[in-house]
XYZ file of C-alpha atoms in Angstrom:
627
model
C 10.377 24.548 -31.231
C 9.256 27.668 -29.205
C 11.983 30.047 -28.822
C 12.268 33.632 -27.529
C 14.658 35.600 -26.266
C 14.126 36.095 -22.371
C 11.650 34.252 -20.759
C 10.572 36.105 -17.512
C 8.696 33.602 -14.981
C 5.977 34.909 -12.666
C 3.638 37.889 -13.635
C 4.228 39.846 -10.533
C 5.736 43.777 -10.533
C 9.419 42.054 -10.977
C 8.086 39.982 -14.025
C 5.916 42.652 -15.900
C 7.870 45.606 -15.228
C 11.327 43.669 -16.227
C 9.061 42.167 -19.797
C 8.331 45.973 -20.524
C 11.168 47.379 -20.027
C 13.154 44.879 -22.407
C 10.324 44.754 -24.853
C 11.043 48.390 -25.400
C 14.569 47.459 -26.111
C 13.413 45.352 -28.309
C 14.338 42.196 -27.123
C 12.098 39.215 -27.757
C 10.801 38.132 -24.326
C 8.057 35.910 -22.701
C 6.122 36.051 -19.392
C 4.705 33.137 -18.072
C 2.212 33.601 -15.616
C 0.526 30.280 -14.093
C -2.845 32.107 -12.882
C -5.476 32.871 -15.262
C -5.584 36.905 -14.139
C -3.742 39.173 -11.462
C -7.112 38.878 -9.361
C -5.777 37.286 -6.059
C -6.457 39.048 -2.873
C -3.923 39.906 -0.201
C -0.930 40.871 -2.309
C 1.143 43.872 -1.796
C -0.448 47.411 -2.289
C 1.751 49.964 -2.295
C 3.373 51.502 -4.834
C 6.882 53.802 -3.534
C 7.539 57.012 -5.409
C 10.992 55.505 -6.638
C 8.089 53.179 -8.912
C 5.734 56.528 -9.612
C 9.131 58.400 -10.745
C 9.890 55.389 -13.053
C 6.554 55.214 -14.492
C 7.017 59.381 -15.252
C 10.313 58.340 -17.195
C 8.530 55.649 -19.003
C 5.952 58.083 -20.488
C 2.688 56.076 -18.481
C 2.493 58.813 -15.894
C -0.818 60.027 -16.834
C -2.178 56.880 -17.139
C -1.138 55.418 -13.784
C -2.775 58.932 -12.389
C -5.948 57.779 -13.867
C -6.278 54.425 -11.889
C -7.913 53.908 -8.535
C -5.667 54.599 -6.019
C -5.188 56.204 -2.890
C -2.224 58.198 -1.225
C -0.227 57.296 2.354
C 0.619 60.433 3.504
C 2.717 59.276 6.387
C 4.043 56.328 8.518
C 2.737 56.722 12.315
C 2.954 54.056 15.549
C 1.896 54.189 18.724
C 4.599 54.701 21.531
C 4.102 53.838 25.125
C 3.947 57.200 26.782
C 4.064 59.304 23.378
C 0.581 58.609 21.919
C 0.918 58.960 17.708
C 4.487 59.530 16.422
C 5.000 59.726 12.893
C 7.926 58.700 11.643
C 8.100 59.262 7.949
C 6.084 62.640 6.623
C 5.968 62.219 2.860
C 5.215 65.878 2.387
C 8.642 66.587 3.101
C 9.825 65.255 -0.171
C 9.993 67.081 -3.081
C 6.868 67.205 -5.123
C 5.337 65.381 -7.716
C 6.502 61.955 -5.453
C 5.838 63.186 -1.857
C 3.782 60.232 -1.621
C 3.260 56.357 -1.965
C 0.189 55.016 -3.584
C -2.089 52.326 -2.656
C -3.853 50.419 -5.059
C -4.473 47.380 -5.660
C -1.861 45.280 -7.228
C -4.179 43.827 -10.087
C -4.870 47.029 -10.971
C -1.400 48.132 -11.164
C -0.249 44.529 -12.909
C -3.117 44.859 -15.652
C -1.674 48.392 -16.105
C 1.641 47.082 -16.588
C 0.531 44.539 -18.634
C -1.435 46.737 -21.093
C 1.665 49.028 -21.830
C 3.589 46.234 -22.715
C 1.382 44.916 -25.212
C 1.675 47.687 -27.237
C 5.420 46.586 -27.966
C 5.904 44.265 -31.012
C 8.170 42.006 -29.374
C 6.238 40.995 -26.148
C 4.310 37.896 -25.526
C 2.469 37.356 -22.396
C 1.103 33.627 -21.314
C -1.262 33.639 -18.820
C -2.265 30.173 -17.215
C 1.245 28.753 -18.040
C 2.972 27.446 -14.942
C 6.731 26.514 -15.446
C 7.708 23.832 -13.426
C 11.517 23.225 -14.421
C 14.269 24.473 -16.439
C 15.696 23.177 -19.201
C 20.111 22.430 -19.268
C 22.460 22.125 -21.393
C 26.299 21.460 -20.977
C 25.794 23.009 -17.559
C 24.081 26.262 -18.677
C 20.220 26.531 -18.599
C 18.695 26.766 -22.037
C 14.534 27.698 -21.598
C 12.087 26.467 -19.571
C 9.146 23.675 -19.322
C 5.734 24.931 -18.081
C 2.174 23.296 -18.075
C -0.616 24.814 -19.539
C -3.803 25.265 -17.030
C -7.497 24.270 -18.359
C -8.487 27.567 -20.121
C -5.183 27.869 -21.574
C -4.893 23.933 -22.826
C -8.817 24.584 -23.981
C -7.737 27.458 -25.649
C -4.817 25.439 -27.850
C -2.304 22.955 -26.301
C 0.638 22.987 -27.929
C 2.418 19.680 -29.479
C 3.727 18.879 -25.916
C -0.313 18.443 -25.066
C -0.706 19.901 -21.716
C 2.720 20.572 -21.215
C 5.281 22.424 -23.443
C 9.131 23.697 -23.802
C 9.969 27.412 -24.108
C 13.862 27.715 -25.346
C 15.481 31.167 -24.306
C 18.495 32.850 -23.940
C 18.325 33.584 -20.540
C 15.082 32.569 -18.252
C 14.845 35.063 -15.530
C 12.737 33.870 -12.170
C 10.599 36.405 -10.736
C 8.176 33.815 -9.164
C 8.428 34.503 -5.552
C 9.842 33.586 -2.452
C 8.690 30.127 -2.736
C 10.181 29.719 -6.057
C 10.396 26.645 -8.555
C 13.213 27.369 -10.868
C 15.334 28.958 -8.010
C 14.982 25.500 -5.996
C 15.176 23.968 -10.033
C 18.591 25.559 -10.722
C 20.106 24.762 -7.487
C 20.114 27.946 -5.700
C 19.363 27.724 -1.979
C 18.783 30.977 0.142
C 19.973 31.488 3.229
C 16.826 32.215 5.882
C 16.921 34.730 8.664
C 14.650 34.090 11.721
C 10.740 36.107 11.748
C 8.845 35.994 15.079
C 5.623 36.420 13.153
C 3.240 35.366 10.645
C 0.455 37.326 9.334
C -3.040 36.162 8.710
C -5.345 38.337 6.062
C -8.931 39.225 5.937
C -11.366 41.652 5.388
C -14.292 44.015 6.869
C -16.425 45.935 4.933
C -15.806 49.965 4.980
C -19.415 52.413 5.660
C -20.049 55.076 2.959
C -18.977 57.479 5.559
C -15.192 55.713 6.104
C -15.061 56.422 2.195
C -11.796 58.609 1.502
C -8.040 58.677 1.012
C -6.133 57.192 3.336
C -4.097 59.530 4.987
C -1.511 57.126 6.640
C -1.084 53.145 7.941
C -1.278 52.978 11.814
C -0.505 49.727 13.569
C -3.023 48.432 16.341
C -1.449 46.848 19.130
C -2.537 44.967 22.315
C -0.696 42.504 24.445
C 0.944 39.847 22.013
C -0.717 40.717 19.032
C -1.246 43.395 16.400
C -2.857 44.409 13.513
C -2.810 46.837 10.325
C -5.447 48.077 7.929
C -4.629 48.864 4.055
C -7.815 50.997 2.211
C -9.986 49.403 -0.418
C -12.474 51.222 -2.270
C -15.330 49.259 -0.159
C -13.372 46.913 2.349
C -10.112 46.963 4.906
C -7.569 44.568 4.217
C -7.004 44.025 7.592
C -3.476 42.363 8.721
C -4.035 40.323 12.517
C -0.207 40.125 13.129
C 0.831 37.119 15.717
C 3.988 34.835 16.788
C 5.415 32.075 14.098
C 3.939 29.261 14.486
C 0.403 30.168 15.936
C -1.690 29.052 12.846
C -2.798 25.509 13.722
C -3.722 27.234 17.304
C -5.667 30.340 16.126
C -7.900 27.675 13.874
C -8.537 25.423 16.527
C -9.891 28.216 18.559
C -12.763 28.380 15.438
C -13.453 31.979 14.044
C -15.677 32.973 17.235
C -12.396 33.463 19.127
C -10.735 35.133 16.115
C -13.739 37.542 16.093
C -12.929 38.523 19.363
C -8.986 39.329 18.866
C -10.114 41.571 16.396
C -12.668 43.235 18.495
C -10.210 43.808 21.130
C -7.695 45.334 19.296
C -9.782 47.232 16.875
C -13.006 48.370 18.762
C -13.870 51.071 15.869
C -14.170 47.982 13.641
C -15.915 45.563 15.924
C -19.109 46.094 14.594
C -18.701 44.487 11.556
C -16.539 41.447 12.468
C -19.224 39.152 12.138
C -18.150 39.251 7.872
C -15.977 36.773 8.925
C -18.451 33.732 8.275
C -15.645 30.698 8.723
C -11.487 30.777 9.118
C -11.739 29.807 5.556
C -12.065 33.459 4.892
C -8.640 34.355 6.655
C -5.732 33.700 4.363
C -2.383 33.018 6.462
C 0.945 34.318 5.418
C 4.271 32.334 6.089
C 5.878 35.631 6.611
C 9.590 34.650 5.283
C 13.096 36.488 5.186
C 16.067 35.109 2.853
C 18.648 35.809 0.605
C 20.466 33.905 -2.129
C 24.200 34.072 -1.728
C 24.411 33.804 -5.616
C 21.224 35.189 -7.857
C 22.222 33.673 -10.921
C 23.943 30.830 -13.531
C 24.585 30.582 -16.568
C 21.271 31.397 -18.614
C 19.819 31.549 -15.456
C 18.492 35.215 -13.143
C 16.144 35.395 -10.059
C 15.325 38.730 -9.433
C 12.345 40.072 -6.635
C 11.462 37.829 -3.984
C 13.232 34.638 -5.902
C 16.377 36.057 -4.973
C 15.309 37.486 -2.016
C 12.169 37.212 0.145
C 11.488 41.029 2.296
C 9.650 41.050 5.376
C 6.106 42.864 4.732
C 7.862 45.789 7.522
C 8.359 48.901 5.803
C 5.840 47.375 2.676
C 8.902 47.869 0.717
C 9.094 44.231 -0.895
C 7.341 45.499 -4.603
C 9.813 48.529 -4.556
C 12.895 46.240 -4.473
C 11.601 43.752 -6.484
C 10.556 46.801 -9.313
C 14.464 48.450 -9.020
C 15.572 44.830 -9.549
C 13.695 44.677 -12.899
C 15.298 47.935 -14.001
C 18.640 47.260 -13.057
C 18.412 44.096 -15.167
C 16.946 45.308 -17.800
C 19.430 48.412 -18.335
C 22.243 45.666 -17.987
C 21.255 42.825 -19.670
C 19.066 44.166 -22.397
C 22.380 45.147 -25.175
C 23.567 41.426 -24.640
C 19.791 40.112 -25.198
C 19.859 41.598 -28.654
C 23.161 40.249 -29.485
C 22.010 36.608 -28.469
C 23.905 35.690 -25.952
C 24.533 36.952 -21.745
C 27.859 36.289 -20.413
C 27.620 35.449 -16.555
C 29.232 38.621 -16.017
C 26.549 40.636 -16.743
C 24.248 38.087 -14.507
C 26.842 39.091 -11.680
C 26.789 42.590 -12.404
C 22.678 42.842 -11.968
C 23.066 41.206 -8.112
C 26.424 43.853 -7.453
C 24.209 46.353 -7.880
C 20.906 45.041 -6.144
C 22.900 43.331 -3.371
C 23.668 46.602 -1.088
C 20.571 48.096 -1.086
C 18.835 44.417 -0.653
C 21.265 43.631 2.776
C 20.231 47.367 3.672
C 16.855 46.941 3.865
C 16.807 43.670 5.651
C 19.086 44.516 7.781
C 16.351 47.471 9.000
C 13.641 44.796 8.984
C 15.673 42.543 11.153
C 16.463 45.389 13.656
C 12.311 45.613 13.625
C 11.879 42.728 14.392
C 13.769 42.601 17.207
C 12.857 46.151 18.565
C 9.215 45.799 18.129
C 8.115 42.709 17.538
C 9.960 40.107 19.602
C 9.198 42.558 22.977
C 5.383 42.657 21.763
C 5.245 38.832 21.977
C 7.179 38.499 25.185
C 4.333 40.744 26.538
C 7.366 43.521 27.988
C 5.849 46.277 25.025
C 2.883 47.368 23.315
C 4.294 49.588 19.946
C 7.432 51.167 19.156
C 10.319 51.605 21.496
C 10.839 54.545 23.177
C 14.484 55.017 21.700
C 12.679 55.542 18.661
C 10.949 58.691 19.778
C 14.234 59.928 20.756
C 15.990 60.078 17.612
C 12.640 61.221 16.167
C 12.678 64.259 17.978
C 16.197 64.801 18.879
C 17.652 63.774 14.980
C 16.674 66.049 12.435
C 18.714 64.561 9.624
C 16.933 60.901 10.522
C 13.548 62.870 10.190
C 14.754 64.426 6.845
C 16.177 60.320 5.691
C 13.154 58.488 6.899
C 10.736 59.518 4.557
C 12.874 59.553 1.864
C 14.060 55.936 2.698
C 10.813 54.796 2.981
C 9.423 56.445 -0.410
C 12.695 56.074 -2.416
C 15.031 53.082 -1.010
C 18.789 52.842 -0.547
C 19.359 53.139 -4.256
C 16.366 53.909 -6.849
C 16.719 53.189 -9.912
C 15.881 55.607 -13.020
C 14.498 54.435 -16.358
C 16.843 53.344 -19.174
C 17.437 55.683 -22.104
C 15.661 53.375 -24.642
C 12.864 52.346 -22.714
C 11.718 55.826 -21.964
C 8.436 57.832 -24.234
C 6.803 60.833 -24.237
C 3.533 61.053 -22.729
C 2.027 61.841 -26.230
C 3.628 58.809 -27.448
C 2.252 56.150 -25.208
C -1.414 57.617 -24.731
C -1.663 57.491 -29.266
C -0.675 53.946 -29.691
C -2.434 53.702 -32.833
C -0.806 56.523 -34.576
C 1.481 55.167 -37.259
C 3.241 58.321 -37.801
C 4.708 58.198 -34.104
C 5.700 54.618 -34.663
C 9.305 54.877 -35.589
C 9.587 56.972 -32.078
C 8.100 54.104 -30.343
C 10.941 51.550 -31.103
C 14.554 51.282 -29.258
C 16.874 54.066 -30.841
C 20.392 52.672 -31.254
C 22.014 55.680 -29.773
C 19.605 54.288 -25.904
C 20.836 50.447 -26.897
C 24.291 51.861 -27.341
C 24.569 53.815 -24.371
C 23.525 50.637 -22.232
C 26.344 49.161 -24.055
C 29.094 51.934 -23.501
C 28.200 51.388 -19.862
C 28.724 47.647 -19.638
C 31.856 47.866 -21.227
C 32.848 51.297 -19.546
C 32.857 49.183 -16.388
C 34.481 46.020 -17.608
C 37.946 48.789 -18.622
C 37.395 50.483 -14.953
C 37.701 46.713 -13.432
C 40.195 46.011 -15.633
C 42.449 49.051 -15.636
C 41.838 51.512 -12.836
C 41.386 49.929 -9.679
C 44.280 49.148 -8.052
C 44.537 46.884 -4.961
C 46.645 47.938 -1.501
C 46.997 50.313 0.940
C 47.511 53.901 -0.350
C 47.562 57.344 0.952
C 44.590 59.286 -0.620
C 44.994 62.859 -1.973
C 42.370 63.672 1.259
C 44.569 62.259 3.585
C 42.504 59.251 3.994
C 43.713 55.245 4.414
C 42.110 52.536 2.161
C 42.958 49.046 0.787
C 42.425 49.856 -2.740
C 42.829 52.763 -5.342
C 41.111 53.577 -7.928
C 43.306 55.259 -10.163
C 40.366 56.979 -13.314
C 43.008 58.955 -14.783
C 43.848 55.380 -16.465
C 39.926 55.804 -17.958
C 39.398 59.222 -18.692
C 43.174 59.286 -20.593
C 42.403 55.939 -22.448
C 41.902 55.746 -26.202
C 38.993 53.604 -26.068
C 37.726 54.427 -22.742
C 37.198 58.329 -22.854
C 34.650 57.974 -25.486
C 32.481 56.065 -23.293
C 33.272 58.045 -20.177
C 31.242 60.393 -22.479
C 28.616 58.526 -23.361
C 27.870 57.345 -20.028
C 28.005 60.612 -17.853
C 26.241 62.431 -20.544
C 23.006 59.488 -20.206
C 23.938 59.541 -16.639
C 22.391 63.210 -16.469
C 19.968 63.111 -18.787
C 18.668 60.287 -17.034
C 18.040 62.574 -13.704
C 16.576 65.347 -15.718
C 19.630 67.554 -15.845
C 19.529 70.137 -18.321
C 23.245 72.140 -18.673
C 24.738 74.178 -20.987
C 28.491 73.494 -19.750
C 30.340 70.530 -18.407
C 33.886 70.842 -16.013
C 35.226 70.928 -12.959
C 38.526 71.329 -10.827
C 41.724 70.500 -12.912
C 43.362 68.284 -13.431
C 40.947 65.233 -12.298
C 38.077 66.681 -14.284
C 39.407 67.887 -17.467
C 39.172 64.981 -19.516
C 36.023 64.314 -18.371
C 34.638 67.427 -19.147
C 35.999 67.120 -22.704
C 34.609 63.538 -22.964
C 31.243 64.838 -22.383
C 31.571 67.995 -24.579
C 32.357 65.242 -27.476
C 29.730 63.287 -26.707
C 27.738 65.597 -26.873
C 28.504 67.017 -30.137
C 27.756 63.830 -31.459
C 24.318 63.576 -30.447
C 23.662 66.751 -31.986
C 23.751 68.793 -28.740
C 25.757 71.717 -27.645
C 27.944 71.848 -24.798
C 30.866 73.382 -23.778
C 33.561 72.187 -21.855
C 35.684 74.216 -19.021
C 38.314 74.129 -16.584
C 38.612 75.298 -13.015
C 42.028 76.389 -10.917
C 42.469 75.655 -7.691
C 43.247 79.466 -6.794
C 42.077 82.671 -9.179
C 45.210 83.131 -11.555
C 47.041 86.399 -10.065
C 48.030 87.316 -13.600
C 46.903 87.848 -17.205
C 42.625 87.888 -17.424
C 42.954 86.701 -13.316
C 39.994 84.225 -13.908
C 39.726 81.042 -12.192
C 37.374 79.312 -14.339
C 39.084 79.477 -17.993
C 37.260 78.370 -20.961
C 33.547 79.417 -22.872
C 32.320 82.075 -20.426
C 29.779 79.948 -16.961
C 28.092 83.175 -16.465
C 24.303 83.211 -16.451
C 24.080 79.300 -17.639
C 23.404 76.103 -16.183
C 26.691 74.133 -15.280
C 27.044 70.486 -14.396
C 30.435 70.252 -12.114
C 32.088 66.639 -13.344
C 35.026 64.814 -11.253
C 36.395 61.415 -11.751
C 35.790 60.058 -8.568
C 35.583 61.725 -4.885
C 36.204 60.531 -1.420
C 35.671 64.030 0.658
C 34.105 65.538 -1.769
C 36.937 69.111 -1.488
C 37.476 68.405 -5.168
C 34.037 68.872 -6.821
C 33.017 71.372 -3.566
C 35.541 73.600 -4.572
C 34.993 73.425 -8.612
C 31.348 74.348 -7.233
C 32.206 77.396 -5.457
C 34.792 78.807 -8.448
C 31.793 78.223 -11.365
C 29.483 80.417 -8.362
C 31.693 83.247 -8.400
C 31.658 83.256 -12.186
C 28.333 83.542 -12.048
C 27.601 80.097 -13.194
C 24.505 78.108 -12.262
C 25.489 74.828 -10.897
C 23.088 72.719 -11.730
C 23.975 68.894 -10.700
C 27.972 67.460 -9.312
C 28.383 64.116 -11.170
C 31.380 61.663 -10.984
C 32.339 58.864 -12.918
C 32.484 56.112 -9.305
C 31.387 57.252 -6.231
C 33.882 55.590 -2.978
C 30.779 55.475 -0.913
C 33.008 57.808 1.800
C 29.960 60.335 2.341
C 31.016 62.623 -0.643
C 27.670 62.566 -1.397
C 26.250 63.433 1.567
C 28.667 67.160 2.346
C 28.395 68.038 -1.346
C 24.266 67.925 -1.555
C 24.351 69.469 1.674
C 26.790 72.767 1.246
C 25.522 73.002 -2.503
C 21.886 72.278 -2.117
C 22.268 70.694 -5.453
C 21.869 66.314 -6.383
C 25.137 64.541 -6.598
C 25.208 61.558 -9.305
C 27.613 58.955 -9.613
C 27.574 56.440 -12.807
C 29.490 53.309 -10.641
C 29.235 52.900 -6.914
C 32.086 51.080 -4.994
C 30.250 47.837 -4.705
C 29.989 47.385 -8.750
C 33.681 47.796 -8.802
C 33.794 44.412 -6.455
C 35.199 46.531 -3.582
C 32.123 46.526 -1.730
């Protein structure tokens, strides 16, 4: 009997990003991919600098540099009246990810696909299509696939062309129009698209040869069109109403031709490369969601669970912060054998807000740009869009960012991270034991898991309350019952000390304002101390004593090192804003403000704007279930 321990369905960035990651934990898992290679045309191109800054943390970054790519500089349209208006500038993001790249997504999946081959515990099974799901007592148990031509030629199995793969949990990254989603009973719910797209290409002159420096949309009366870079072609997007397919053929290429011409004129030269409608490749453009992403043995991640809208390109990037999210959470319970639904639930909490955010924007495109082009009343963006583009400086600052980095990036786990020296010397046996899971990384994931399980369980408390801001809610969430618990204080540790190394905090001393922080401080000082690292822990008043040494911040001396300021949780942010200011006048440098849950009450927000420095929060609201 075939048996692994995850078997991850479709070979797309959701599949082979989500097999690396827990082959580096050093789970046992499987990708089936029904195609023979990653060489199909008209797939997704871009990849966000959320996926550049996770391929950093995984230790590839050179190699990725090394690839063919290209970078977007910037997101323009055209508005009526306006001319150009760019409305995300990479360049004003940090450096090194002030950018997204464009390359093609073969290249990028046969990059994926060689790192991951370098871990012992990864299989990958190209030209094996699964076609159904295998139960038991309600739960699904593995998968059945068929094995294409090459692969049967190659060595059918027992099962002749068709086989059985058993697994602990089969997750389904296989797309929007997915088999085992429809297989294990899952049905999304579809939002309406007025368009479809249909692909193509022209060739590109020598002299066109270059980086691209940004995507600009075409449009003309009813119609519109977009151009990606190849290294000696356009992939060239004609963008038209749902439904318009079995029209646009029967009008034979000719007519086709001539749409193109009119709306690109710089390109019309060269539109006779399109020798039949047989070499334009239509796209049921498609937006859903499942309600539910999972069952018992069962995960779709990516477009399975929930099909993006190619506005905004940002489709890969979700589908990529899926992977991670799943692998940091399901990857402990993996190597013990067995996933409790729970942790199924717990991957969609935390890929559901930033899922509803993003198609929520795409819908609101939709109807702002798209549904006026095809009623014939616009051509481009809306005007109200140039308004808050020049009359909005914090939506200039967000756009990019959103664009580049999503509603809620995900960083690398601990134990699937390497050093760049690491991955690039595969064959070096004296590196090897660095190369394998540590099970301090496996343990953290762990800590986590059950660090939210106790905050569920024990600290959030449900009715209306008066918070120490001033502030209404429905709920409490009362962390004092966490950072004061025998069992739970030790992982508080754990998981705010991973927490910042995971953002690339370096500090020398961990507190904040008393009495919210304290424990927390000391939590991390411990766990510290146990992996062999040296922090100290300190406390800050609310007021500089009057009496005594008259100090405010008491504890190991602040002055002249790098702090991280810790709270439990904040809701104005006055707490860890004021903890900031008393380690400043010590002469501390503040380095990072972290809390345990964030309330999602624009804490954030005020704190990395009055302190300049990133705010970092191991739960958000919606993990808790009060979302």
């Amino acid at each position: 009997m075939e048996k692994t321990s995850c078997a991850v369905v479709g070979g797309g960035p959701a599949g082979m990003m989500l097999g690396l990651l827990l082959a580096r934990a050093g789970v046992h898992v499987t990708v089936l991919e029904k195609h023979a290679n990653f060489l199909r045309d008209f797939r997704g191109d871009t990849v966000h600098a959320s996926t550049i800054r996770l391929i950093d943390q995984l230790g590839l970054g050179n190699e990725f540099r090394k690839l063919p790519q290209s970078r977007l500089n910037n997101i323009a349209f055209p508005v009526p009246g306006a001319g150009l208006v760019t409305f995300g500038d990479f360049a004003s993001l940090k450096p090194p990810y002030n950018y997204v790249a464009m390359m093609p997504q073969w290249d990028f999946l046969n990059f994926l696909a060689d790192a991951a081959a370098r871990e012992p515990t990864f299989t990958l099974l190209m030209e094996h299509e699964a076609t159904s799901l295998i139960f038991d007592r309600g739960g699904v148990t593995g998968v059945r696939y068929r094995l294409h031509r090459d692969a049967e030629a190659a060595g059918p199995g027992k099962y002749g062309n068709e086989g059985k793969l058993h697994a602990d949990l089969v997750v389904a990254a296989d797309g929007r129009h997915s088999v085992l989603r429809q297989a294990a009973g899952l049905r999304p719910k579809d939002y309406p698209v007025p368009f479809d797209t249909w692909w193509f290409k022209l060739p590109r002159h020598a002299t066109e040869k270059g980086a691209a420096g940004g995507i600009v949309p075409a449009f003309r009366n009813r119609e519109a069109m977009i151009a990606l870079f190849r290294d000696d072609y356009y992939q060239m997007g004609y963008i038209a109403p749902k439904g318009d397919d079995m029209r646009i053929r029967s009008e034979g290429v000719e007519r086709f031709r001539e749409r193109v011409a009119a709306i690109r004129p710089d390109l019309a030269d060269r539109v006779g490369s399109i020798r039949s409608l047989d070499d334009v490749h239509w796209l049921d453009v498609r937006l859903d969601r499942l309600n539910r992403w999972y069952r018992e043995g069962f995960l779709c991640i990516g477009d399975a669970a929930h099909a993006m809208s190619p506005v905004g390109g940002v489709g890969i990037n979700l589908a990529i912060q899926d992977a991670v999210a799943a692998a940091e959470r399901l990857a402990p319970a993996l190597l013990r054998g067995w996933v409790p639904v729970k942790y199924l639930a717990a991957v969609q909490r935390r890929r559901r807000m930033p899922t509803v955010v993003v198609q929520t924007v795409q819908r609101i495109m939709h109807r702002a740009v798209f549904v006026p082009l095809f009623a014939g009343r616009r051509t481009g963006a809306p005007p109200f869009l140039l308004l808050v583009v020049r009359h909005a400086p914090m939506v200039r600052r967000l756009m990019p960012r959103m664009i580049a980095f999503g509603p809620r990036p995900e960083h690398a786990p601990i134990f699937a991270r390497r050093s760049p020296a690491v991955v690039m010397d595969p064959a070096t046996t004296k590196l090897e034991p660095m190369t394998s899971p540590s099970h301090a990384a496996i343990d953290t994931a762990t800590a986590r898991a059950r660090l939210l399980e106790l905050i569920k369980e024990l600290a959030v408390v449900r009715g209306k309350v008066i918070l120490s801001s001033g502030a209404e809610a429905d709920y409490y969430i009362d962390l004092r019952r966490i950072t004061l618990h025998h069992e739970a204080s030790k992982l508080v540790g754990q998981v705010m000390l991973a927490l910042a190394d995971d953002a690339g905090i370096d500090f020398e001393c961990a507190g904040g304002l008393t009495m919210g922080a304290d424990p927390v401080g000391t939590a991390v000082m411990h766990a510290a101390v146990d992996a062999g690292r040296n922090v100290d822990a300190f406390v800050v008043r609310k007021a500089q004593k009057s009496y005594g040494m008259g100090r405010q911040v008491e504890g190991p001396s602040v002055e002249g090192r790098k702090v991280l300021v810790l709270e439990d949780t904040s809701t104005t942010g006055g707490s860890a804003l004021t903890a900031v200011e008393g380690v400043r006048k010590a002469g501390g440098n503040v380095v990072a403000v972290a809390v345990i849950v964030d309330r999602d009450t624009g804490a954030k927000e005020k704190i990395e704007a009055e302190t300049g420095v990133p705010y970092l929060f191991a739960f958000g609201k919606d993990e808790l279930g009060l979302a």
